[in-house]
mmCIF file of C-alpha atoms in Angstrom:
data_model
loop_
_atom_site.group_PDB
_atom_site.id
_atom_site.type_symbol
_atom_site.label_atom_id
_atom_site.label_comp_id
_atom_site.label_asym_id
_atom_site.label_seq_id
_atom_site.Cartn_x
_atom_site.Cartn_y
_atom_site.Cartn_z
ATOM 1 C CA MET N 1 -84.513 -36.493 -38.253
ATOM 2 C CA PHE N 2 -83.136 -39.475 -39.945
ATOM 3 C CA ARG N 3 -79.869 -37.711 -39.839
ATOM 4 C CA LYS N 4 -80.475 -36.663 -36.379
ATOM 5 C CA ILE N 5 -80.956 -40.372 -35.478
ATOM 6 C CA THR N 6 -77.893 -41.450 -37.083
ATOM 7 C CA LEU N 7 -75.562 -39.089 -35.491
ATOM 8 C CA LEU N 8 -76.750 -40.056 -32.132
ATOM 9 C CA ILE N 9 -76.072 -43.664 -32.813
ATOM 10 C CA LEU N 10 -72.711 -42.929 -34.273
ATOM 11 C CA VAL N 11 -72.096 -40.851 -31.001
ATOM 12 C CA VAL N 12 -73.373 -43.489 -28.660
ATOM 13 C CA PHE N 13 -71.190 -45.963 -30.612
ATOM 14 C CA PHE N 14 -67.593 -43.930 -30.867
ATOM 15 C CA MET N 15 -68.330 -43.072 -27.025
ATOM 16 C CA THR N 16 -69.326 -46.463 -26.480
ATOM 17 C CA LEU N 17 -65.832 -47.542 -28.017
ATOM 18 C CA ILE N 18 -63.744 -45.121 -26.544
ATOM 19 C CA LEU N 19 -64.888 -45.941 -23.312
ATOM 20 C CA PHE N 20 -64.368 -49.498 -23.431
ATOM 21 C CA ALA N 21 -60.883 -48.668 -24.984
ATOM 22 C CA GLY N 22 -60.138 -46.902 -21.600
ATOM 23 C CA MET N 23 -61.522 -49.871 -19.344
ATOM 24 C CA MET N 24 -59.575 -52.047 -21.536
ATOM 25 C CA TYR N 25 -56.148 -50.180 -20.737
ATOM 26 C CA MET N 26 -57.233 -49.870 -16.804
ATOM 27 C CA THR N 27 -55.540 -52.984 -15.443
ATOM 28 C CA HIS N 28 -55.966 -55.053 -12.627
ATOM 29 C CA GLU N 29 -53.219 -57.556 -10.599
ATOM 30 C CA GLU N 30 -53.897 -61.001 -9.459
ATOM 31 C CA GLU N 31 -51.863 -63.124 -7.428
ATOM 32 C CA VAL N 32 -52.538 -66.847 -9.721
ATOM 33 C CA HIS N 33 -49.633 -68.977 -7.967
ATOM 34 C CA SER N 34 -46.699 -69.307 -5.157
ATOM 35 C CA VAL N 35 -44.236 -71.449 -4.822
ATOM 36 C CA ASP N 36 -40.847 -70.715 -2.708
ATOM 37 C CA GLY N 37 -41.705 -67.420 -1.028
ATOM 38 C CA LEU N 38 -42.619 -66.127 -4.276
ATOM 39 C CA SER N 39 -45.844 -64.540 -5.913
ATOM 40 C CA LEU N 40 -46.726 -65.221 -9.422
ATOM 41 C CA THR N 41 -49.587 -62.485 -10.976
ATOM 42 C CA ILE N 42 -50.702 -61.263 -13.580
ATOM 43 C CA ASP N 43 -51.103 -57.792 -14.549
ATOM 44 C CA LYS N 44 -54.431 -57.767 -17.111
ATOM 45 C CA PRO N 45 -56.980 -55.577 -18.389
ATOM 46 C CA THR N 46 -59.699 -54.857 -15.282
ATOM 47 C CA LEU N 47 -62.743 -56.336 -17.733
ATOM 48 C CA PHE N 48 -60.593 -59.639 -17.762
ATOM 49 C CA THR N 49 -61.551 -62.061 -15.378
ATOM 50 C CA LEU N 50 -59.621 -65.709 -14.299
ATOM 51 C CA SER N 51 -61.325 -68.650 -13.681
ATOM 52 C CA ASP N 52 -60.427 -71.133 -10.841
ATOM 53 C CA PRO N 53 -57.935 -73.136 -12.077
ATOM 54 C CA GLU N 54 -57.930 -76.528 -13.129
ATOM 55 C CA VAL N 55 -55.392 -78.820 -11.397
ATOM 56 C CA SER N 56 -53.856 -82.244 -12.871
ATOM 57 C CA GLU N 57 -50.864 -83.888 -11.862
ATOM 58 C CA GLU N 58 -48.482 -86.083 -14.239
ATOM 59 C CA GLY N 59 -45.187 -87.683 -12.719
ATOM 60 C CA SER N 60 -43.313 -84.021 -11.514
ATOM 61 C CA ASP N 61 -45.407 -81.810 -13.159
ATOM 62 C CA ILE N 62 -48.638 -80.059 -11.438
ATOM 63 C CA ARG N 63 -50.590 -78.112 -14.129
ATOM 64 C CA HIS N 64 -52.861 -75.260 -13.509
ATOM 65 C CA GLU N 65 -54.866 -73.980 -16.542
ATOM 66 C CA ARG N 66 -57.461 -71.055 -16.190
ATOM 67 C CA ALA N 67 -59.966 -69.776 -18.587
ATOM 68 C CA ILE N 68 -59.263 -65.806 -19.803
ATOM 69 C CA LYS N 69 -62.530 -64.375 -19.989
ATOM 70 C CA LEU N 70 -64.240 -61.235 -21.322
ATOM 71 C CA LEU N 71 -67.802 -60.366 -19.770
ATOM 72 C CA GLY N 72 -68.326 -64.153 -19.854
ATOM 73 C CA LEU N 73 -66.563 -65.047 -23.129
ATOM 74 C CA GLN N 74 -63.571 -67.030 -23.400
ATOM 75 C CA LEU N 75 -60.696 -65.391 -24.950
ATOM 76 C CA GLY N 76 -58.218 -67.988 -23.872
ATOM 77 C CA THR N 77 -56.491 -69.790 -21.129
ATOM 78 C CA TYR N 78 -53.670 -68.900 -18.903
ATOM 79 C CA THR N 79 -51.321 -72.374 -17.867
ATOM 80 C CA ILE N 80 -48.401 -72.413 -15.489
ATOM 81 C CA VAL N 81 -46.647 -75.953 -15.147
ATOM 82 C CA GLU N 82 -44.600 -76.544 -11.611
ATOM 83 C CA ARG N 83 -41.929 -79.411 -12.538
ATOM 84 C CA THR N 84 -39.754 -80.602 -9.414
ATOM 85 C CA LEU N 85 -36.779 -82.044 -10.478
ATOM 86 C CA ASP N 86 -35.016 -84.651 -8.323
ATOM 87 C CA ASN N 87 -32.000 -82.449 -7.159
ATOM 88 C CA ASP N 88 -35.025 -80.089 -5.706
ATOM 89 C CA VAL N 89 -34.646 -77.428 -8.748
ATOM 90 C CA LYS N 90 -37.680 -76.213 -9.892
ATOM 91 C CA LEU N 91 -38.994 -75.262 -13.694
ATOM 92 C CA LEU N 92 -42.315 -73.138 -14.100
ATOM 93 C CA PHE N 93 -43.516 -72.827 -17.379
ATOM 94 C CA GLU N 94 -46.056 -70.209 -18.278
ATOM 95 C CA GLU N 95 -47.981 -69.962 -21.328
ATOM 96 C CA VAL N 96 -51.251 -67.927 -22.292
ATOM 97 C CA ASP N 97 -53.025 -68.895 -25.289
ATOM 98 C CA ASN N 98 -55.248 -66.303 -27.220
ATOM 99 C CA THR N 99 -58.333 -68.587 -28.600
ATOM 100 C CA GLY N 100 -60.293 -65.096 -29.028
ATOM 101 C CA TRP N 101 -60.488 -62.386 -31.466
ATOM 102 C CA MET N 102 -59.131 -59.608 -30.130
ATOM 103 C CA PRO N 103 -55.164 -58.733 -29.265
ATOM 104 C CA TYR N 104 -54.839 -58.170 -25.543
ATOM 105 C CA ALA N 105 -51.785 -56.672 -22.870
ATOM 106 C CA LEU N 106 -50.778 -58.539 -20.247
ATOM 107 C CA SER N 107 -48.232 -58.896 -17.807
ATOM 108 C CA LEU N 108 -46.594 -62.159 -16.089
ATOM 109 C CA ASN N 109 -44.865 -60.662 -12.918
ATOM 110 C CA MET N 110 -42.744 -62.720 -10.017
ATOM 111 C CA SER N 111 -41.958 -60.701 -6.690
ATOM 112 C CA GLY N 112 -40.445 -61.654 -3.908
ATOM 113 C CA LEU N 113 -37.249 -60.929 -4.977
ATOM 114 C CA GLU N 114 -36.165 -58.035 -2.867
ATOM 115 C CA GLY N 115 -32.417 -57.690 -2.179
ATOM 116 C CA GLY N 116 -31.636 -59.880 -5.329
ATOM 117 C CA GLU N 117 -28.828 -59.225 -7.809
ATOM 118 C CA LEU N 118 -29.471 -59.597 -11.625
ATOM 119 C CA THR N 119 -26.885 -61.176 -13.973
ATOM 120 C CA SER N 120 -27.539 -60.769 -17.604
ATOM 121 C CA TRP N 121 -27.230 -63.507 -19.643
ATOM 122 C CA ASN N 122 -27.309 -60.754 -22.914
ATOM 123 C CA PRO N 123 -24.210 -58.838 -22.275
ATOM 124 C CA GLU N 124 -23.856 -58.263 -25.718
ATOM 125 C CA PRO N 125 -26.199 -58.891 -28.850
ATOM 126 C CA VAL N 126 -26.929 -62.127 -30.533
ATOM 127 C CA ASP N 127 -24.668 -62.638 -34.085
ATOM 128 C CA PRO N 128 -27.326 -62.424 -36.487
ATOM 129 C CA SER N 129 -25.517 -64.101 -39.357
ATOM 130 C CA GLU N 130 -27.068 -67.038 -40.856
ATOM 131 C CA ASP N 131 -26.308 -70.798 -40.778
ATOM 132 C CA PRO N 132 -26.495 -72.783 -43.767
ATOM 133 C CA VAL N 133 -28.410 -75.609 -42.457
ATOM 134 C CA TYR N 134 -30.710 -73.416 -40.259
ATOM 135 C CA GLY N 135 -30.561 -70.140 -41.418
ATOM 136 C CA GLN N 136 -31.327 -67.544 -38.828
ATOM 137 C CA ASP N 137 -31.757 -67.967 -35.028
ATOM 138 C CA PRO N 138 -33.059 -64.328 -33.383
ATOM 139 C CA THR N 139 -33.784 -65.772 -29.961
ATOM 140 C CA SER N 140 -31.233 -65.023 -27.537
ATOM 141 C CA ASN N 141 -30.074 -66.350 -24.476
ATOM 142 C CA PRO N 142 -32.343 -66.204 -21.169
ATOM 143 C CA PHE N 143 -32.880 -62.383 -19.574
ATOM 144 C CA GLY N 144 -30.865 -63.709 -16.565
ATOM 145 C CA ALA N 145 -29.908 -65.184 -13.606
ATOM 146 C CA ILE N 146 -30.729 -63.172 -9.569
ATOM 147 C CA GLU N 147 -29.251 -64.432 -6.722
ATOM 148 C CA TRP N 148 -31.063 -63.439 -3.342
ATOM 149 C CA ASN N 149 -30.927 -65.293 0.012
ATOM 150 C CA GLY N 150 -28.974 -68.095 -1.088
ATOM 151 C CA ASN N 151 -31.175 -68.790 -3.773
ATOM 152 C CA GLU N 152 -30.871 -68.196 -7.732
ATOM 153 C CA LEU N 153 -33.536 -67.671 -10.375
ATOM 154 C CA LEU N 154 -32.992 -68.080 -14.051
ATOM 155 C CA GLN N 155 -35.457 -66.040 -16.258
ATOM 156 C CA GLY N 156 -36.088 -66.929 -19.992
ATOM 157 C CA GLN N 157 -37.573 -64.982 -22.525
ATOM 158 C CA ILE N 158 -40.941 -64.615 -23.649
ATOM 159 C CA TYR N 159 -41.837 -66.404 -27.268
ATOM 160 C CA VAL N 160 -45.142 -65.095 -29.099
ATOM 161 C CA SER N 161 -45.856 -67.714 -31.478
ATOM 162 C CA ARG N 162 -48.613 -69.483 -33.628
ATOM 163 C CA GLU N 163 -49.008 -72.726 -35.298
ATOM 164 C CA ILE N 164 -48.760 -73.904 -38.505
ATOM 165 C CA THR N 165 -48.532 -76.505 -40.961
ATOM 166 C CA LEU N 166 -45.949 -76.877 -43.521
ATOM 167 C CA GLY N 167 -46.318 -78.393 -47.235
ATOM 168 C CA ASP N 168 -45.101 -81.939 -45.985
ATOM 169 C CA GLY N 169 -48.109 -81.596 -43.594
ATOM 170 C CA THR N 170 -45.852 -81.336 -40.218
ATOM 171 C CA GLU N 171 -47.055 -79.039 -37.632
ATOM 172 C CA VAL N 172 -44.749 -76.421 -35.953
ATOM 173 C CA MET N 173 -44.513 -73.424 -34.001
ATOM 174 C CA GLU N 174 -43.566 -70.189 -36.476
ATOM 175 C CA LEU N 175 -42.191 -67.632 -33.866
ATOM 176 C CA ARG N 176 -43.420 -64.427 -34.486
ATOM 177 C CA HIS N 177 -40.915 -62.528 -32.035
ATOM 178 C CA GLU N 178 -39.493 -62.711 -28.621
ATOM 179 C CA ASN N 179 -40.452 -60.417 -26.279
ATOM 180 C CA PRO N 180 -37.353 -58.060 -25.293
ATOM 181 C CA ASN N 181 -39.733 -56.490 -22.293
ATOM 182 C CA LEU N 182 -38.518 -57.823 -19.545
ATOM 183 C CA GLU N 183 -37.272 -55.702 -16.351
ATOM 184 C CA PHE N 184 -36.477 -56.391 -12.800
ATOM 185 C CA GLU N 185 -37.100 -53.994 -10.199
ATOM 186 C CA GLU N 186 -37.754 -53.238 -6.568
ATOM 187 C CA GLY N 187 -37.588 -57.609 -6.307
ATOM 188 C CA THR N 188 -39.782 -58.133 -8.773
ATOM 189 C CA VAL N 189 -39.407 -59.892 -12.575
ATOM 190 C CA LEU N 190 -41.641 -57.927 -14.678
ATOM 191 C CA LYS N 191 -43.088 -59.900 -17.909
ATOM 192 C CA SER N 192 -44.874 -57.445 -20.486
ATOM 193 C CA PHE N 193 -46.196 -58.459 -23.902
ATOM 194 C CA TRP N 194 -48.901 -58.016 -25.942
ATOM 195 C CA LEU N 195 -50.532 -61.282 -27.645
ATOM 196 C CA PRO N 196 -52.205 -61.095 -30.740
ATOM 197 C CA PRO N 197 -55.330 -63.434 -31.791
ATOM 198 C CA LYS N 198 -54.447 -67.491 -32.124
ATOM 199 C CA HIS N 199 -51.032 -66.625 -30.508
ATOM 200 C CA ILE N 200 -49.601 -68.213 -27.813
ATOM 201 C CA SER N 201 -46.721 -66.661 -25.133
ATOM 202 C CA GLN N 202 -44.376 -69.260 -23.547
ATOM 203 C CA THR N 203 -42.184 -68.523 -21.028
ATOM 204 C CA TRP N 204 -40.013 -70.347 -18.048
ATOM 205 C CA THR N 205 -38.198 -69.570 -15.356
ATOM 206 C CA MET N 206 -35.501 -71.903 -13.100
ATOM 207 C CA LEU N 207 -35.925 -71.767 -9.308
ATOM 208 C CA ALA N 208 -32.535 -73.239 -7.548
ATOM 209 C CA PRO N 209 -32.032 -73.595 -3.831
ATOM 210 C CA ALA N 210 -28.698 -72.796 -4.600
ATOM 211 C CA PRO N 211 -26.396 -70.749 -6.979
ATOM 212 C CA LEU N 212 -26.578 -72.519 -10.400
ATOM 213 C CA PHE N 213 -22.717 -72.339 -11.114
ATOM 214 C CA ALA N 214 -19.677 -72.837 -8.714
ATOM 215 C CA SER N 215 -18.120 -69.587 -9.595
ATOM 216 C CA GLU N 216 -19.036 -66.415 -11.401
ATOM 217 C CA GLU N 217 -16.151 -67.160 -13.509
ATOM 218 C CA ALA N 218 -17.861 -70.588 -14.489
ATOM 219 C CA GLU N 219 -21.173 -68.774 -15.431
ATOM 220 C CA GLN N 220 -19.502 -66.097 -17.595
ATOM 221 C CA GLN N 221 -17.888 -68.711 -19.348
ATOM 222 C CA TRP N 222 -20.573 -70.520 -20.114
ATOM 223 C CA ILE N 223 -22.476 -67.187 -21.151
ATOM 224 C CA ASP N 224 -19.886 -66.649 -23.689
ATOM 225 C CA PHE N 225 -19.965 -69.665 -25.120
ATOM 226 C CA SER N 226 -23.860 -69.847 -25.400
ATOM 227 C CA LEU N 227 -23.595 -66.772 -27.256
ATOM 228 C CA ASN N 228 -21.397 -67.840 -29.955
ATOM 229 C CA ASN N 229 -22.534 -70.765 -30.120
ATOM 230 C CA ARG N 230 -25.790 -70.470 -31.095
ATOM 231 C CA GLN N 231 -26.895 -74.100 -31.828
ATOM 232 C CA GLU N 232 -25.873 -75.215 -28.096
ATOM 233 C CA GLN N 233 -27.984 -72.956 -26.031
ATOM 234 C CA LEU N 234 -31.897 -74.348 -25.616
ATOM 235 C CA ASN N 235 -33.438 -70.560 -24.781
ATOM 236 C CA TRP N 236 -37.235 -71.730 -25.458
ATOM 237 C CA LEU N 237 -38.116 -74.690 -22.878
ATOM 238 C CA THR N 238 -41.439 -75.757 -22.617
ATOM 239 C CA PRO N 239 -42.920 -78.864 -20.358
ATOM 240 C CA GLU N 240 -42.863 -80.681 -23.794
ATOM 241 C CA GLY N 241 -39.362 -79.623 -24.563
ATOM 242 C CA PRO N 242 -36.975 -77.086 -25.700
ATOM 243 C CA LEU N 243 -38.684 -75.687 -29.274
ATOM 244 C CA VAL N 244 -35.568 -75.182 -31.519
ATOM 245 C CA LYS N 245 -34.771 -73.842 -34.642
ATOM 246 C CA LEU N 246 -35.462 -76.432 -37.577
ATOM 247 C CA PRO N 247 -33.485 -76.881 -40.903
ATOM 248 C CA LEU N 248 -34.447 -74.619 -43.810
ATOM 249 C CA THR N 249 -35.891 -76.254 -46.635
ATOM 250 C CA ASP N 250 -37.710 -74.899 -49.861
ATOM 251 C CA ASP N 251 -40.691 -74.402 -48.254
ATOM 252 C CA PRO N 252 -40.324 -70.363 -46.921
ATOM 253 C CA ARG N 253 -42.191 -71.261 -43.728
ATOM 254 C CA THR N 254 -38.983 -72.980 -42.089
ATOM 255 C CA GLN N 255 -37.306 -69.473 -41.813
ATOM 256 C CA MET N 256 -38.930 -69.020 -38.795
ATOM 257 C CA ALA N 257 -40.544 -72.858 -37.858
ATOM 258 C CA TYR N 258 -39.694 -74.078 -34.537
ATOM 259 C CA GLY N 259 -40.109 -77.618 -33.680
ATOM 260 C CA PHE N 260 -38.326 -80.604 -31.133
ATOM 261 C CA ILE N 261 -35.017 -82.238 -32.438
ATOM 262 C CA ALA N 262 -34.307 -85.552 -30.648
ATOM 263 C CA GLU N 263 -30.722 -85.053 -30.092
ATOM 264 C CA ARG N 264 -31.243 -81.397 -29.015
ATOM 265 C CA THR N 265 -33.938 -82.176 -26.489
ATOM 266 C CA GLN N 266 -31.408 -84.841 -25.225
ATOM 267 C CA ASP N 267 -28.945 -81.810 -24.270
ATOM 268 C CA PRO N 268 -25.840 -83.281 -24.991
ATOM 269 C CA THR N 269 -23.858 -79.770 -24.521
ATOM 270 C CA SER N 270 -25.006 -79.498 -20.992
ATOM 271 C CA ALA N 271 -23.931 -83.321 -20.421
ATOM 272 C CA GLU N 272 -20.467 -82.320 -21.890
ATOM 273 C CA TRP N 273 -20.189 -79.292 -19.676
ATOM 274 C CA ASN N 274 -21.338 -80.904 -16.522
ATOM 275 C CA GLU N 275 -18.080 -83.272 -16.996
ATOM 276 C CA THR N 276 -15.471 -80.610 -17.225
ATOM 277 C CA SER N 277 -17.488 -77.935 -15.133
ATOM 278 C CA PRO N 278 -19.885 -79.492 -13.083
ATOM 279 C CA SER N 279 -23.054 -77.117 -12.300
ATOM 280 C CA LEU N 280 -26.192 -77.153 -10.729
ATOM 281 C CA PHE N 281 -27.603 -75.495 -14.057
ATOM 282 C CA PHE N 282 -26.027 -78.154 -16.433
ATOM 283 C CA GLU N 283 -27.760 -80.987 -13.669
ATOM 284 C CA SER N 284 -30.973 -79.419 -13.840
ATOM 285 C CA MET N 285 -30.889 -79.176 -17.272
ATOM 286 C CA ILE N 286 -29.745 -82.885 -17.830
ATOM 287 C CA LEU N 287 -32.769 -83.835 -15.566
ATOM 288 C CA ASN N 288 -35.159 -81.475 -17.518
ATOM 289 C CA ALA N 289 -34.171 -83.730 -20.741
ATOM 290 C CA GLU N 290 -34.715 -86.685 -18.813
ATOM 291 C CA VAL N 291 -38.163 -85.699 -17.968
ATOM 292 C CA ASN N 292 -38.879 -84.456 -21.415
ATOM 293 C CA GLN N 293 -37.963 -87.873 -22.468
ATOM 294 C CA ASP N 294 -40.082 -89.850 -20.369
ATOM 295 C CA ASN N 295 -43.164 -87.793 -21.127
#
């Protein structure tokens, strides 16, 4: 009798587990934001719910934060910061913070780009060689630029990281991986990723009302330069400023440690390039650096 009850409990447990796993893979897409005719949505497990956004404003930034919940239990937050620069270019920063106890898969999508043409900013692999000061930086250029109806969008990569404390007490972000699963199809940018517990995913988008460069040749010159000068391109943009590879120390955790370096936050490279090859892209990066310094 005891064996039958035990067996029944095990069967019910595994059936529940299978049912729960199946429901986790059933997804539902929900709109979370719209800007300039574009729709931002999250494709998430059906059982997950998003709270109404808590909206706050500071300077040129409007912050929308939503709680991610499963059966009433909070698993994390989804935050989007919309920043409007003085030249009417917008930057959208998206962050998902998994504060819960289980990993989950999400896709952050942006639609409304029908007829757009994609220019890859990574036409060739990144040089894997190590810098003697900073070590290896595996981050690549932004995913690419999409031009549509006279507008242009530059989409950054997805960075999954966790906060760690180095031996000297410095808090940094440890890059776990740059997610390569970005796609552009049928007028939609698809950004899919798995997020482990106690990890954060971050990505960004630049929206411009005009082409970012004066010509295709000018854009290609910058792409070639940034691919071959890993310490010049700012890839991992956040509302607080760009996260960049930190110098190596005796602490082995600095191998994948990223943080803020004042000189690079000021983006002298964009200022230099804008003098000889003016573009909306460089102008926007300069203005964004000014906002970061004010913050």
